[in-house]
PDB file of C-alpha atoms in Angstrom:
ATOM      1  CA  MET A  75     -86.044  84.605  -7.224  1.00 44.00           C
ATOM      2  CA  ASN A  76     -87.436  86.138 -10.374  1.00 43.00           C
ATOM      3  CA  GLY A  77     -87.719  89.883 -10.227  1.00 39.00           C
ATOM      4  CA  GLN A  78     -84.612  90.333  -8.100  1.00 43.00           C
ATOM      5  CA  ALA A  79     -82.496  92.048 -10.698  1.00 40.00           C
ATOM      6  CA  GLY A  80     -79.099  92.811  -9.281  1.00 44.00           C
ATOM      7  CA  ARG A  81     -79.650  90.522  -6.305  1.00 85.00           C
ATOM      8  CA  ARG A  82     -77.716  87.377  -7.006  1.00 92.00           C
ATOM      9  CA  PRO A  83     -75.363  85.179  -5.031  1.00 97.00           C
ATOM     10  CA  ASP A  84     -71.656  85.841  -5.418  1.00 97.00           C
ATOM     11  CA  GLU A  85     -70.119  84.369  -8.570  1.00 97.00           C
ATOM     12  CA  LEU A  86     -66.959  83.335  -6.725  1.00 97.00           C
ATOM     13  CA  ILE A  87     -67.024  82.046  -3.150  1.00 98.00           C
ATOM     14  CA  GLU A  88     -64.060  80.958  -1.037  1.00 97.00           C
ATOM     15  CA  HIS A  89     -65.151  78.786   1.876  1.00 97.00           C
ATOM     16  CA  GLY A  90     -62.846  76.509   3.822  1.00 95.00           C
ATOM     17  CA  PRO A  91     -61.459  73.780   1.565  1.00 96.00           C
ATOM     18  CA  VAL A  92     -63.491  74.801  -1.492  1.00 97.00           C
ATOM     19  CA  THR A  93     -63.823  77.537  -4.018  1.00 98.00           C
ATOM     20  CA  LEU A  94     -67.224  77.780  -5.675  1.00 98.00           C
ATOM     21  CA  ARG A  95     -67.194  79.395  -9.081  1.00 98.00           C
ATOM     22  CA  ARG A  96     -70.129  80.165 -11.323  1.00 98.00           C
ATOM     23  CA  TYR A  97     -70.061  77.839 -14.309  1.00 97.00           C
ATOM     24  CA  ARG A  98     -68.763  79.074 -17.654  1.00 95.00           C
ATOM     25  CA  GLU A  99     -69.109  77.680 -21.164  1.00 92.00           C
ATOM     26  CA  ASP A 100     -65.449  76.653 -21.192  1.00 94.00           C
ATOM     27  CA  ASP A 101     -66.052  74.264 -18.256  1.00 97.00           C
ATOM     28  CA  ALA A 102     -67.493  71.576 -20.558  1.00 96.00           C
ATOM     29  CA  ASP A 103     -64.334  69.430 -20.701  1.00 96.00           C
ATOM     30  CA  ALA A 104     -63.801  69.557 -16.933  1.00 97.00           C
ATOM     31  CA  VAL A 105     -67.465  68.797 -16.157  1.00 97.00           C
ATOM     32  CA  PHE A 106     -67.567  65.934 -18.636  1.00 97.00           C
ATOM     33  CA  ALA A 107     -64.347  64.451 -17.233  1.00 97.00           C
ATOM     34  CA  ALA A 108     -65.432  64.798 -13.597  1.00 97.00           C
ATOM     35  CA  VAL A 109     -68.797  63.170 -14.239  1.00 97.00           C
ATOM     36  CA  THR A 110     -67.547  60.337 -16.446  1.00 97.00           C
ATOM     37  CA  GLU A 111     -64.708  59.549 -14.025  1.00 97.00           C
ATOM     38  CA  SER A 112     -67.343  59.303 -11.273  1.00 96.00           C
ATOM     39  CA  LEU A 113     -70.188  57.495 -13.039  1.00 95.00           C
ATOM     40  CA  ASP A 114     -70.069  54.406 -10.814  1.00 95.00           C
ATOM     41  CA  HIS A 115     -70.195  56.718  -7.811  1.00 93.00           C
ATOM     42  CA  LEU A 116     -72.973  58.971  -9.217  1.00 95.00           C
ATOM     43  CA  ARG A 117     -75.362  56.575 -10.976  1.00 94.00           C
ATOM     44  CA  PRO A 118     -76.793  55.036  -7.792  1.00 94.00           C
ATOM     45  CA  TRP A 119     -78.018  58.450  -6.586  1.00 94.00           C
ATOM     46  CA  MET A 120     -78.177  60.795  -9.574  1.00 94.00           C
ATOM     47  CA  PRO A 121     -80.703  59.785 -12.263  1.00 93.00           C
ATOM     48  CA  TRP A 122     -79.160  62.307 -14.694  1.00 93.00           C
ATOM     49  CA  ALA A 123     -75.888  60.307 -14.688  1.00 93.00           C
ATOM     50  CA  PHE A 124     -77.371  57.509 -16.835  1.00 93.00           C
ATOM     51  CA  GLY A 125     -76.496  57.949 -20.495  1.00 93.00           C
ATOM     52  CA  TYR A 126     -74.246  60.928 -19.694  1.00 95.00           C
ATOM     53  CA  THR A 127     -72.414  62.316 -22.739  1.00 95.00           C
ATOM     54  CA  ARG A 128     -70.305  65.303 -23.726  1.00 95.00           C
ATOM     55  CA  GLN A 129     -73.527  66.805 -25.055  1.00 96.00           C
ATOM     56  CA  SER A 130     -75.071  66.333 -21.584  1.00 96.00           C
ATOM     57  CA  ALA A 131     -72.252  68.434 -20.115  1.00 96.00           C
ATOM     58  CA  GLU A 132     -72.697  71.152 -22.742  1.00 96.00           C
ATOM     59  CA  GLU A 133     -76.475  71.234 -22.240  1.00 96.00           C
ATOM     60  CA  TYR A 134     -76.030  71.438 -18.466  1.00 97.00           C
ATOM     61  CA  LEU A 135     -73.656  74.382 -18.799  1.00 97.00           C
ATOM     62  CA  ASP A 136     -75.917  76.160 -21.302  1.00 97.00           C
ATOM     63  CA  GLY A 137     -78.846  75.665 -18.934  1.00 96.00           C
ATOM     64  CA  SER A 138     -76.774  76.832 -15.973  1.00 97.00           C
ATOM     65  CA  ILE A 139     -75.865  80.060 -17.733  1.00 96.00           C
ATOM     66  CA  ARG A 140     -79.497  80.736 -18.730  1.00 96.00           C
ATOM     67  CA  SER A 141     -80.828  79.811 -15.297  1.00 96.00           C
ATOM     68  CA  TRP A 142     -78.370  82.145 -13.582  1.00 95.00           C
ATOM     69  CA  GLU A 143     -79.561  85.002 -15.760  1.00 94.00           C
ATOM     70  CA  ASP A 144     -83.260  84.292 -15.145  1.00 93.00           C
ATOM     71  CA  GLY A 145     -82.723  83.709 -11.420  1.00 93.00           C
ATOM     72  CA  THR A 146     -84.036  80.146 -11.228  1.00 95.00           C
ATOM     73  CA  GLU A 147     -80.749  78.343 -10.507  1.00 96.00           C
ATOM     74  CA  TYR A 148     -77.291  79.336  -9.408  1.00 98.00           C
ATOM     75  CA  ASN A 149     -74.912  76.485 -10.254  1.00 98.00           C
ATOM     76  CA  TYR A 150     -71.266  76.340  -9.273  1.00 98.00           C
ATOM     77  CA  ALA A 151     -68.195  74.270  -9.939  1.00 98.00           C
ATOM     78  CA  ILE A 152     -66.701  73.003  -6.688  1.00 98.00           C
ATOM     79  CA  LEU A 153     -62.973  73.560  -7.041  1.00 98.00           C
ATOM     80  CA  ALA A 154     -60.386  71.933  -4.774  1.00 96.00           C
ATOM     81  CA  ASP A 155     -56.701  71.249  -5.217  1.00 91.00           C
ATOM     82  CA  GLY A 156     -56.832  72.996  -8.587  1.00 89.00           C
ATOM     83  CA  ALA A 157     -59.438  70.615 -10.024  1.00 94.00           C
ATOM     84  CA  LEU A 158     -63.164  70.507 -10.614  1.00 97.00           C
ATOM     85  CA  ALA A 159     -64.117  68.374  -7.613  1.00 97.00           C
ATOM     86  CA  GLY A 160     -67.888  68.447  -8.019  1.00 97.00           C
ATOM     87  CA  SER A 161     -70.898  70.644  -8.497  1.00 98.00           C
ATOM     88  CA  THR A 162     -73.385  72.449  -6.306  1.00 98.00           C
ATOM     89  CA  GLY A 163     -76.243  74.841  -6.768  1.00 98.00           C
ATOM     90  CA  LEU A 164     -79.145  76.814  -5.391  1.00 98.00           C
ATOM     91  CA  MET A 165     -82.402  76.007  -7.158  1.00 97.00           C
ATOM     92  CA  ALA A 166     -85.731  77.825  -6.976  1.00 95.00           C
ATOM     93  CA  ARG A 167     -87.939  74.743  -7.177  1.00 93.00           C
ATOM     94  CA  ILE A 168     -89.459  74.449  -3.711  1.00 95.00           C
ATOM     95  CA  GLY A 169     -91.866  77.369  -3.877  1.00 94.00           C
ATOM     96  CA  PRO A 170     -91.767  81.055  -2.991  1.00 94.00           C
ATOM     97  CA  GLY A 171     -89.285  81.973  -0.274  1.00 95.00           C
ATOM     98  CA  GLY A 172     -87.299  78.771  -0.615  1.00 96.00           C
ATOM     99  CA  LEU A 173     -84.179  77.503  -2.327  1.00 97.00           C
ATOM    100  CA  GLU A 174     -82.977  73.929  -2.621  1.00 98.00           C
ATOM    101  CA  ILE A 175     -79.294  73.035  -2.424  1.00 98.00           C
ATOM    102  CA  GLY A 176     -78.000  70.182  -4.541  1.00 97.00           C
ATOM    103  CA  TYR A 177     -74.488  68.770  -4.743  1.00 97.00           C
ATOM    104  CA  TRP A 178     -72.300  65.945  -5.974  1.00 97.00           C
ATOM    105  CA  VAL A 179     -68.602  65.304  -5.548  1.00 97.00           C
ATOM    106  CA  HIS A 180     -66.077  63.573  -7.817  1.00 97.00           C
ATOM    107  CA  ARG A 181     -65.242  60.082  -6.513  1.00 95.00           C
ATOM    108  CA  ASP A 182     -61.636  61.092  -5.794  1.00 95.00           C
ATOM    109  CA  PHE A 183     -62.765  63.974  -3.549  1.00 96.00           C
ATOM    110  CA  THR A 184     -65.303  62.242  -1.291  1.00 95.00           C
ATOM    111  CA  ARG A 185     -65.042  62.168   2.492  1.00 94.00           C
ATOM    112  CA  ARG A 186     -63.070  65.414   2.621  1.00 96.00           C
ATOM    113  CA  GLY A 187     -65.882  67.743   3.683  1.00 96.00           C
ATOM    114  CA  LEU A 188     -66.138  69.447   0.305  1.00 97.00           C
ATOM    115  CA  ALA A 189     -69.895  68.987  -0.163  1.00 97.00           C
ATOM    116  CA  THR A 190     -70.493  70.116   3.420  1.00 98.00           C
ATOM    117  CA  ALA A 191     -68.350  73.235   2.906  1.00 98.00           C
ATOM    118  CA  ALA A 192     -70.088  73.967  -0.407  1.00 98.00           C
ATOM    119  CA  ALA A 193     -73.564  73.569   1.096  1.00 98.00           C
ATOM    120  CA  GLU A 194     -72.615  75.736   4.072  1.00 98.00           C
ATOM    121  CA  ALA A 195     -71.391  78.474   1.721  1.00 98.00           C
ATOM    122  CA  LEU A 196     -74.649  78.298  -0.251  1.00 98.00           C
ATOM    123  CA  VAL A 197     -76.769  78.547   2.899  1.00 97.00           C
ATOM    124  CA  ASP A 198     -75.028  81.853   3.608  1.00 96.00           C
ATOM    125  CA  GLN A 199     -75.558  83.019   0.025  1.00 96.00           C
ATOM    126  CA  ALA A 200     -79.230  81.993   0.034  1.00 96.00           C
ATOM    127  CA  PHE A 201     -80.048  83.924   3.184  1.00 96.00           C
ATOM    128  CA  ARG A 202     -78.384  87.037   1.769  1.00 94.00           C
ATOM    129  CA  LEU A 203     -81.012  87.103  -0.973  1.00 94.00           C
ATOM    130  CA  PRO A 204     -84.210  89.051  -0.342  1.00 92.00           C
ATOM    131  CA  GLY A 205     -87.308  86.973   0.247  1.00 93.00           C
ATOM    132  CA  VAL A 206     -85.518  83.712   1.025  1.00 95.00           C
ATOM    133  CA  ASP A 207     -86.677  82.352   4.371  1.00 96.00           C
ATOM    134  CA  ARG A 208     -85.833  78.667   4.021  1.00 97.00           C
ATOM    135  CA  VAL A 209     -83.307  76.354   2.399  1.00 98.00           C
ATOM    136  CA  GLU A 210     -83.851  72.650   1.775  1.00 98.00           C
ATOM    137  CA  ILE A 211     -81.707  69.657   0.907  1.00 98.00           C
ATOM    138  CA  ILE A 212     -83.369  66.514  -0.441  1.00 97.00           C
ATOM    139  CA  HIS A 213     -81.754  63.099  -0.894  1.00 96.00           C
ATOM    140  CA  ASP A 214     -82.808  59.467  -1.156  1.00 96.00           C
ATOM    141  CA  GLU A 215     -83.258  57.965   2.293  1.00 95.00           C
ATOM    142  CA  LEU A 216     -80.606  55.323   1.568  1.00 96.00           C
ATOM    143  CA  ASN A 217     -77.992  57.895   0.581  1.00 95.00           C
ATOM    144  CA  LEU A 218     -76.587  58.117   4.089  1.00 94.00           C
ATOM    145  CA  ALA A 219     -73.473  60.073   3.076  1.00 93.00           C
ATOM    146  CA  SER A 220     -75.612  62.824   1.578  1.00 95.00           C
ATOM    147  CA  GLY A 221     -77.806  62.868   4.663  1.00 95.00           C
ATOM    148  CA  LYS A 222     -74.871  63.666   6.934  1.00 96.00           C
ATOM    149  CA  ILE A 223     -74.462  67.078   5.332  1.00 97.00           C
ATOM    150  CA  PRO A 224     -77.743  68.757   6.312  1.00 98.00           C
ATOM    151  CA  ARG A 225     -77.510  67.184   9.757  1.00 97.00           C
ATOM    152  CA  LYS A 226     -74.022  68.707  10.271  1.00 97.00           C
ATOM    153  CA  LEU A 227     -75.310  72.098   9.125  1.00 97.00           C
ATOM    154  CA  GLY A 228     -78.238  72.200  11.557  1.00 96.00           C
ATOM    155  CA  PHE A 229     -81.053  71.387   9.140  1.00 97.00           C
ATOM    156  CA  THR A 230     -84.153  69.645  10.495  1.00 97.00           C
ATOM    157  CA  GLU A 231     -85.739  66.640   8.794  1.00 97.00           C
ATOM    158  CA  ILE A 232     -89.296  67.701   7.951  1.00 98.00           C
ATOM    159  CA  GLU A 233     -90.683  64.877   5.817  1.00 97.00           C
ATOM    160  CA  ARG A 234     -90.117  61.911   3.536  1.00 97.00           C
ATOM    161  CA  ARG A 235     -91.758  61.873   0.128  1.00 95.00           C
ATOM    162  CA  PRO A 236     -91.515  60.122  -3.240  1.00 96.00           C
ATOM    163  CA  LEU A 237     -88.689  61.264  -5.497  1.00 94.00           C
ATOM    164  CA  ASP A 238     -89.304  61.946  -9.162  1.00 90.00           C
ATOM    165  CA  PRO A 239     -87.250  60.503 -10.697  1.00 90.00           C
ATOM    166  CA  PRO A 240     -86.144  58.005  -8.055  1.00 90.00           C
ATOM    167  CA  ALA A 241     -82.494  57.128  -7.447  1.00 91.00           C
ATOM    168  CA  ALA A 242     -81.456  53.744  -8.867  1.00 92.00           C
ATOM    169  CA  ALA A 243     -79.940  52.504  -5.591  1.00 92.00           C
ATOM    170  CA  GLY A 244     -82.529  54.070  -3.347  1.00 92.00           C
ATOM    171  CA  THR A 245     -86.023  53.431  -2.138  1.00 93.00           C
ATOM    172  CA  GLY A 246     -87.528  56.193  -4.229  1.00 92.00           C
ATOM    173  CA  PHE A 247     -88.331  58.174  -1.090  1.00 95.00           C
ATOM    174  CA  GLY A 248     -86.512  61.357  -0.326  1.00 95.00           C
ATOM    175  CA  VAL A 249     -85.620  62.855   2.996  1.00 97.00           C
ATOM    176  CA  VAL A 250     -86.412  66.563   3.055  1.00 97.00           C
ATOM    177  CA  TRP A 251     -84.247  68.674   5.343  1.00 98.00           C
ATOM    178  CA  ARG A 252     -85.025  72.334   6.036  1.00 98.00           C
ATOM    179  CA  LEU A 253     -83.155  75.235   7.572  1.00 98.00           C
ATOM    180  CA  LEU A 254     -85.051  78.438   8.338  1.00 97.00           C
ATOM    181  CA  ARG A 255     -83.509  81.879   8.217  1.00 93.00           C
ATOM    182  CA  SER A 256     -84.591  82.298  11.845  1.00 90.00           C
ATOM    183  CA  GLN A 257     -82.474  79.256  12.813  1.00 88.00           C
ATOM    184  CA  VAL A 258     -79.253  80.770  11.532  1.00 83.00           C
ATOM    185  CA  THR A 259     -77.473  82.305  14.506  1.00 57.00           C
ATOM    186  CA  ASN A 260     -75.286  84.679  12.546  1.00 49.00           C
ATOM    187  CA  GLU A 261     -78.004  85.875  10.224  1.00 45.00           C
ATOM    188  CA  VAL A 262     -76.698  88.238   7.577  1.00 46.00           C
ATOM    189  CA  GLY A 263     -80.060  89.829   6.775  1.00 41.00           C
TER     190      GLY A 263
END
């Protein structure tokens, strides 16, 4: 994504039950609260949730702002019912032409389709960017809830590989799901 000055995903996205908004510095309190209220829910699957502090939230937001500017990550707050209900992002860490989608949802907002709606919105955003021909979602093979999302969105499982770092409750092997631009029926070019 580097070298695509002026070609970025939208900073505000309305999609079904969610609003995705680019993170801002003043989101630190809301991010910290959402994560700490959900630690028991997040720790089994998200290695970054161990030892999470207010400083962790601030560092994440600082990194999100820098990464947006350099085109390596586009991180969003998932907003629902007037609250920060989770986080999602597009990350340039799977090689040229590809973006990975990551997500987590606050424990009080699970099973409402928010992560699915957020991921679907980011698929659309990813394929609007020049040079992006594939999107991937990766999760531990035991995280069945997370695995339902790419399946619902038409992704294809392409492999299983070791995760680094592994999820505490998982096997340490990730399921890699891929969606190609050519598979999207209403391609936006």
